[in-house]
GROMACS .gro file of N, CA and C in nm:
model
  324
    1MET      N    1   0.045  -0.157   0.025
    1MET     CA    2   0.045  -0.011  -0.005
    1MET      C    3   0.140   0.101  -0.025
    2VAL      N    4   0.178   0.142   0.094
    2VAL     CA    5   0.289   0.266   0.068
    2VAL      C    6   0.373   0.248  -0.047
    3ARG      N    7   0.449   0.112  -0.112
    3ARG     CA    8   0.436   0.142  -0.217
    3ARG      C    9   0.344   0.145  -0.333
    4ASP      N   10   0.242   0.180  -0.365
    4ASP     CA   11   0.171   0.225  -0.448
    4ASP      C   12   0.111   0.349  -0.412
    5GLU      N   13   0.120   0.404  -0.284
    5GLU     CA   14   0.108   0.566  -0.304
    5GLU      C   15   0.223   0.658  -0.300
    6LEU      N   16   0.314   0.577  -0.299
    6LEU     CA   17   0.432   0.648  -0.320
    6LEU      C   18   0.449   0.612  -0.483
    7LEU      N   19   0.421   0.513  -0.556
    7LEU     CA   20   0.400   0.565  -0.714
    7LEU      C   21   0.321   0.638  -0.765
    8ARG      N   22   0.223   0.633  -0.691
    8ARG     CA   23   0.173   0.770  -0.718
    8ARG      C   24   0.151   0.897  -0.763
    9LEU      N   25   0.239   0.912  -0.634
    9LEU     CA   26   0.286   1.024  -0.577
    9LEU      C   27   0.388   1.104  -0.721
   10ARG      N   28   0.470   0.967  -0.704
   10ARG     CA   29   0.543   0.980  -0.853
   10ARG      C   30   0.553   1.071  -0.939
   11ALA      N   31   0.410   0.955  -1.031
   11ALA     CA   32   0.350   0.986  -1.129
   11ALA      C   33   0.299   1.122  -1.128
   12GLY      N   34   0.249   1.163  -1.018
   12GLY     CA   35   0.192   1.310  -1.031
   12GLY      C   36   0.308   1.390  -1.064
   13ALA      N   37   0.387   1.442  -0.943
   13ALA     CA   38   0.538   1.474  -0.994
   13ALA      C   39   0.611   1.460  -1.104
   14GLU      N   40   0.630   1.359  -1.183
   14GLU     CA   41   0.662   1.361  -1.276
   14GLU      C   42   0.596   1.431  -1.416
   15ALA      N   43   0.465   1.379  -1.409
   15ALA     CA   44   0.391   1.442  -1.458
   15ALA      C   45   0.394   1.601  -1.526
   16GLU      N   46   0.418   1.616  -1.347
   16GLU     CA   47   0.400   1.803  -1.308
   16GLU      C   48   0.501   1.875  -1.376
   17ALA      N   49   0.687   1.790  -1.351
   17ALA     CA   50   0.782   1.824  -1.391
   17ALA      C   51   0.801   1.852  -1.575
   18THR      N   52   0.687   1.704  -1.575
   18THR     CA   53   0.667   1.744  -1.808
   18THR      C   54   0.614   1.828  -1.855
   19THR      N   55   0.479   1.853  -1.775
   19THR     CA   56   0.388   1.999  -1.766
   19THR      C   57   0.479   2.132  -1.773
   20LEU      N   58   0.553   2.189  -1.674
   20LEU     CA   59   0.682   2.225  -1.654
   20LEU      C   60   0.764   2.234  -1.715
   21ALA      N   61   0.846   2.155  -1.796
   21ALA     CA   62   0.950   2.107  -1.874
   21ALA      C   63   0.886   2.224  -2.031
   22ARG      N   64   0.785   2.126  -2.052
   22ARG     CA   65   0.760   2.179  -2.196
   22ARG      C   66   0.715   2.373  -2.146
   23ASP      N   67   0.632   2.382  -2.100
   23ASP     CA   68   0.576   2.593  -2.070
   23ASP      C   69   0.728   2.613  -2.066
   24LEU      N   70   0.873   2.571  -2.038
   24LEU     CA   71   0.922   2.658  -2.017
   24LEU      C   72   1.020   2.651  -2.108
   25ASP      N   73   1.037   2.542  -2.143
   25ASP     CA   74   1.096   2.545  -2.340
   25ASP      C   75   1.001   2.637  -2.394
   26ALA      N   76   0.846   2.608  -2.459
   26ALA     CA   77   0.743   2.752  -2.595
   26ALA      C   78   0.831   2.894  -2.451
   27LEU      N   79   0.812   2.997  -2.372
   27LEU     CA   80   0.857   3.010  -2.316
   27LEU      C   81   1.028   3.106  -2.356
   28PHE      N   82   1.098   2.936  -2.334
   28PHE     CA   83   1.187   3.022  -2.405
   28PHE      C   84   1.238   3.030  -2.527
   29ALA      N   85   1.143   2.924  -2.635
   29ALA     CA   86   1.133   2.950  -2.758
   29ALA      C   87   1.063   3.099  -2.830
   30ALA      N   88   0.973   3.161  -2.731
   30ALA     CA   89   0.885   3.285  -2.737
   30ALA      C   90   0.935   3.382  -2.727
   31SER      N   91   1.088   3.357  -2.631
   31SER     CA   92   1.139   3.509  -2.652
   31SER      C   93   1.307   3.507  -2.718
   32ARG      N   94   1.333   3.352  -2.808
   32ARG     CA   95   1.434   3.348  -2.937
   32ARG      C   96   1.319   3.418  -2.989
   33ASP      N   97   1.235   3.412  -3.037
   33ASP     CA   98   1.170   3.404  -3.165
   33ASP      C   99   1.126   3.550  -3.151
   34SER      N  100   1.145   3.636  -3.029
   34SER     CA  101   1.097   3.734  -3.044
   34SER      C  102   1.157   3.851  -3.016
   35ASN      N  103   1.204   3.979  -3.095
   35ASN     CA  104   1.353   4.100  -3.060
   35ASN      C  105   1.352   4.183  -2.919
   36ALA      N  106   1.232   4.083  -2.881
   36ALA     CA  107   1.195   4.219  -2.725
   36ALA      C  108   1.303   4.300  -2.641
   37ASP      N  109   1.401   4.335  -2.619
   37ASP     CA  110   1.476   4.442  -2.475
   37ASP      C  111   1.464   4.360  -2.365
   38ASP      N  112   1.448   4.279  -2.301
   38ASP     CA  113   1.388   4.214  -2.145
   38ASP      C  114   1.398   4.339  -2.055
   39GLU      N  115   1.498   4.394  -2.087
   39GLU     CA  116   1.577   4.536  -1.958
   39GLU      C  117   1.504   4.622  -2.052
   40HIS      N  118   1.448   4.660  -2.143
   40HIS     CA  119   1.462   4.838  -2.200
   40HIS      C  120   1.259   4.794  -2.165
   41ASP      N  121   1.209   4.664  -2.176
   41ASP     CA  122   1.045   4.622  -2.261
   41ASP      C  123   0.949   4.641  -2.122
   42PRO      N  124   0.915   4.729  -2.107
   42PRO     CA  125   0.765   4.701  -1.966
   42PRO      C  126   0.729   4.553  -1.977
   43GLU      N  127   0.746   4.475  -2.072
   43GLU     CA  128   0.679   4.310  -2.024
   43GLU      C  129   0.847   4.250  -1.992
   44GLY      N  130   0.938   4.334  -1.988
   44GLY     CA  131   1.095   4.251  -2.000
   44GLY      C  132   1.071   4.156  -1.830
   45ALA      N  133   1.039   4.209  -1.779
   45ALA     CA  134   0.955   4.192  -1.626
   45ALA      C  135   0.913   4.071  -1.557
   46THR      N  136   0.828   4.089  -1.633
   46THR     CA  137   0.708   3.992  -1.639
   46THR      C  138   0.789   3.853  -1.689
   47ILE      N  139   0.823   3.861  -1.828
   47ILE     CA  140   0.881   3.717  -1.838
   47ILE      C  141   0.994   3.685  -1.785
   48GLY      N  142   1.103   3.761  -1.705
   48GLY     CA  143   1.176   3.763  -1.691
   48GLY      C  144   1.148   3.681  -1.550
   49PHE      N  145   1.012   3.783  -1.447
   49PHE     CA  146   1.005   3.652  -1.349
   49PHE      C  147   0.859   3.559  -1.322
   50GLU      N  148   0.819   3.516  -1.497
   50GLU     CA  149   0.787   3.377  -1.536
   50GLU      C  150   0.897   3.327  -1.585
   51ARG      N  151   0.974   3.280  -1.590
   51ARG     CA  152   1.107   3.254  -1.686
   51ARG      C  153   1.141   3.200  -1.501
   52ALA      N  154   1.191   3.284  -1.418
   52ALA     CA  155   1.221   3.202  -1.288
   52ALA      C  156   1.111   3.121  -1.209
   53GLN      N  157   0.999   3.138  -1.211
   53GLN     CA  158   0.939   3.080  -1.173
   53GLN      C  159   0.870   2.975  -1.236
   54LEU      N  160   0.903   2.961  -1.325
   54LEU     CA  161   0.869   2.805  -1.353
   54LEU      C  162   1.024   2.731  -1.370
   55THR      N  163   1.142   2.806  -1.346
   55THR     CA  164   1.259   2.719  -1.326
   55THR      C  165   1.286   2.739  -1.234
   56ALA      N  166   1.153   2.774  -1.087
   56ALA     CA  167   1.168   2.726  -0.964
   56ALA      C  168   1.147   2.589  -0.973
   57LEU      N  169   0.947   2.605  -1.026
   57LEU     CA  170   0.895   2.464  -1.036
   57LEU      C  171   0.925   2.439  -1.073
   58LEU      N  172   0.995   2.375  -1.187
   58LEU     CA  173   1.048   2.273  -1.248
   58LEU      C  174   1.128   2.181  -1.157
   59GLY      N  175   1.219   2.330  -1.098
   59GLY     CA  176   1.327   2.261  -0.987
   59GLY      C  177   1.240   2.189  -0.847
   60ALA      N  178   1.131   2.204  -0.785
   60ALA     CA  179   1.086   2.145  -0.731
   60ALA      C  180   1.051   2.024  -0.730
   61ALA      N  181   0.943   2.029  -0.895
   61ALA     CA  182   0.887   1.893  -0.898
   61ALA      C  183   0.989   1.801  -0.921
   62ARG      N  184   1.119   1.834  -0.969
   62ARG     CA  185   1.217   1.700  -0.970
   62ARG      C  186   1.252   1.663  -0.849
   63LYS      N  187   1.321   1.796  -0.742
   63LYS     CA  188   1.310   1.767  -0.618
   63LYS      C  189   1.263   1.676  -0.552
   64ARG      N  190   1.129   1.662  -0.609
   64ARG     CA  191   0.957   1.550  -0.516
   64ARG      C  192   0.996   1.429  -0.608
   65VAL      N  193   1.074   1.366  -0.718
   65VAL     CA  194   1.086   1.271  -0.771
   65VAL      C  195   1.160   1.200  -0.773
   66ALA      N  196   1.283   1.266  -0.724
   66ALA     CA  197   1.421   1.229  -0.687
   66ALA      C  198   1.411   1.139  -0.526
   67GLU      N  199   1.280   1.258  -0.478
   67GLU     CA  200   1.259   1.247  -0.274
   67GLU      C  201   1.190   1.123  -0.294
   68VAL      N  202   1.119   1.039  -0.401
   68VAL     CA  203   0.959   0.956  -0.405
   68VAL      C  204   1.088   0.843  -0.403
   69ASP      N  205   1.165   0.825  -0.587
   69ASP     CA  206   1.266   0.773  -0.607
   69ASP      C  207   1.328   0.717  -0.446
   70ASP      N  208   1.398   0.801  -0.380
   70ASP     CA  209   1.439   0.750  -0.294
   70ASP      C  210   1.365   0.702  -0.158
   71ALA      N  211   1.280   0.718  -0.120
   71ALA     CA  212   1.150   0.681  -0.052
   71ALA      C  213   1.127   0.540  -0.116
   72LEU      N  214   1.137   0.478  -0.227
   72LEU     CA  215   1.118   0.362  -0.320
   72LEU      C  216   1.231   0.265  -0.294
   73ASN      N  217   1.335   0.338  -0.310
   73ASN     CA  218   1.432   0.301  -0.223
   73ASN      C  219   1.427   0.216  -0.115
   74ARG      N  220   1.416   0.310  -0.055
   74ARG     CA  221   1.393   0.248   0.132
   74ARG      C  222   1.272   0.116   0.165
   75VAL      N  223   1.176   0.177   0.085
   75VAL     CA  224   1.038   0.051   0.093
   75VAL      C  225   1.095  -0.099   0.071
   76GLU      N  226   1.180  -0.084  -0.049
   76GLU     CA  227   1.269  -0.211  -0.136
   76GLU      C  228   1.345  -0.292  -0.034
   77ALA      N  229   1.447  -0.205   0.052
   77ALA     CA  230   1.572  -0.207   0.153
   77ALA      C  231   1.483  -0.264   0.281
   78GLY      N  232   1.366  -0.226   0.338
   78GLY     CA  233   1.301  -0.203   0.423
   78GLY      C  234   1.336  -0.141   0.528
   79THR      N  235   1.377   0.008   0.539
   79THR     CA  236   1.434   0.082   0.592
   79THR      C  237   1.333   0.201   0.597
   80TYR      N  238   1.221   0.205   0.497
   80TYR     CA  239   1.073   0.306   0.528
   80TYR      C  240   1.055   0.349   0.650
   81GLY      N  241   1.051   0.471   0.679
   81GLY     CA  242   0.987   0.460   0.829
   81GLY      C  243   1.039   0.448   0.955
   82VAL      N  244   1.215   0.478   0.884
   82VAL     CA  245   1.298   0.491   1.042
   82VAL      C  246   1.322   0.581   0.977
   83CYS      N  247   1.400   0.653   1.092
   83CYS     CA  248   1.466   0.786   1.070
   83CYS      C  249   1.605   0.723   1.026
   84GLU      N  250   1.689   0.820   0.940
   84GLU     CA  251   1.790   0.816   0.918
   84GLU      C  252   1.885   0.879   1.001
   85LYS      N  253   1.855   0.958   1.116
   85LYS     CA  254   1.954   1.022   1.180
   85LYS      C  255   1.962   0.907   1.304
   86CYS      N  256   1.859   0.922   1.360
   86CYS     CA  257   1.813   0.830   1.511
   86CYS      C  258   1.791   0.717   1.523
   87GLY      N  259   1.735   0.662   1.401
   87GLY     CA  260   1.700   0.495   1.369
   87GLY      C  261   1.551   0.500   1.446
   88ARG      N  262   1.460   0.550   1.523
   88ARG     CA  263   1.391   0.516   1.555
   88ARG      C  264   1.258   0.540   1.470
   89SER      N  265   1.140   0.496   1.447
   89SER     CA  266   1.042   0.490   1.373
   89SER      C  267   0.999   0.617   1.344
   90ILE      N  268   0.983   0.650   1.211
   90ILE     CA  269   0.895   0.812   1.171
   90ILE      C  270   0.690   0.766   1.232
   91ALA      N  271   0.717   0.851   1.283
   91ALA     CA  272   0.527   0.885   1.374
   91ALA      C  273   0.415   0.868   1.204
   92GLU      N  274   0.413   0.772   1.228
   92GLU     CA  275   0.246   0.754   1.130
   92GLU      C  276   0.181   0.853   1.017
   93GLU      N  277   0.157   0.955   1.169
   93GLU     CA  278   0.094   1.093   1.095
   93GLU      C  279   0.227   1.182   0.992
   94ARG      N  280   0.383   1.159   1.055
   94ARG     CA  281   0.407   1.258   0.938
   94ARG      C  282   0.417   1.131   0.793
   95LEU      N  283   0.439   1.029   0.867
   95LEU     CA  284   0.436   0.977   0.679
   95LEU      C  285   0.316   0.951   0.584
   96THR      N  286   0.214   0.959   0.704
   96THR     CA  287   0.063   1.011   0.606
   96THR      C  288   0.106   1.188   0.552
   97ALA      N  289   0.107   1.262   0.656
   97ALA     CA  290   0.152   1.435   0.562
   97ALA      C  291   0.250   1.450   0.441
   98ARG      N  292   0.353   1.311   0.450
   98ARG     CA  293   0.506   1.331   0.411
   98ARG      C  294   0.591   1.198   0.419
   99PRO      N  295   0.487   1.141   0.301
   99PRO     CA  296   0.501   0.953   0.280
   99PRO      C  297   0.675   0.951   0.204
  100PHE      N  298   0.740   1.035   0.182
  100PHE     CA  299   0.855   1.051   0.141
  100PHE      C  300   0.917   1.060   0.293
  101ALA      N  301   0.908   1.131   0.343
  101ALA     CA  302   1.004   1.151   0.510
  101ALA      C  303   1.086   1.063   0.495
  102ARG      N  304   1.196   1.089   0.552
  102ARG     CA  305   1.368   1.052   0.584
  102ARG      C  306   1.389   1.066   0.730
  103PHE      N  307   1.304   1.189   0.813
  103PHE     CA  308   1.360   1.181   0.941
  103PHE      C  309   1.222   1.181   1.044
  104CYS      N  310   1.241   1.139   1.176
  104CYS     CA  311   1.143   1.185   1.232
  104CYS      C  312   1.129   1.292   1.285
  105ILE      N  313   0.982   1.343   1.370
  105ILE     CA  314   0.959   1.502   1.397
  105ILE      C  315   1.085   1.552   1.457
  106SER      N  316   1.153   1.522   1.579
  106SER     CA  317   1.221   1.540   1.664
  106SER      C  318   1.394   1.535   1.557
  107CYS      N  319   1.421   1.470   1.507
  107CYS     CA  320   1.553   1.482   1.389
  107CYS      C  321   1.532   1.616   1.271
  108ALA      N  322   1.351   1.635   1.207
  108ALA     CA  323   1.396   1.715   1.142
  108ALA      C  324   1.423   1.866   1.164
   0.00000   0.00000   0.00000
């Protein structure tokens, strides 16, 4: 059941990352095809902000995929739900809220 939930989370994060990467590529392509000068164009700040925002969101989605992959590896190794710092069990409530948690509340 934990593995299924992690796989569902991974699929969602992967789909989000794919969409964000496509949006970012489209933004870069649109910028390339335009001869607008970000520095002097009144819309330049908006384009720069959108680029930064998409880049940050894409990075977060990719990080989430990596965190879920790490949790799946812990499931396979039999160490899922064990704090990597103190070795105690991670509370069920924490794992429900953050299924890829690596540390218990005290160590986090």
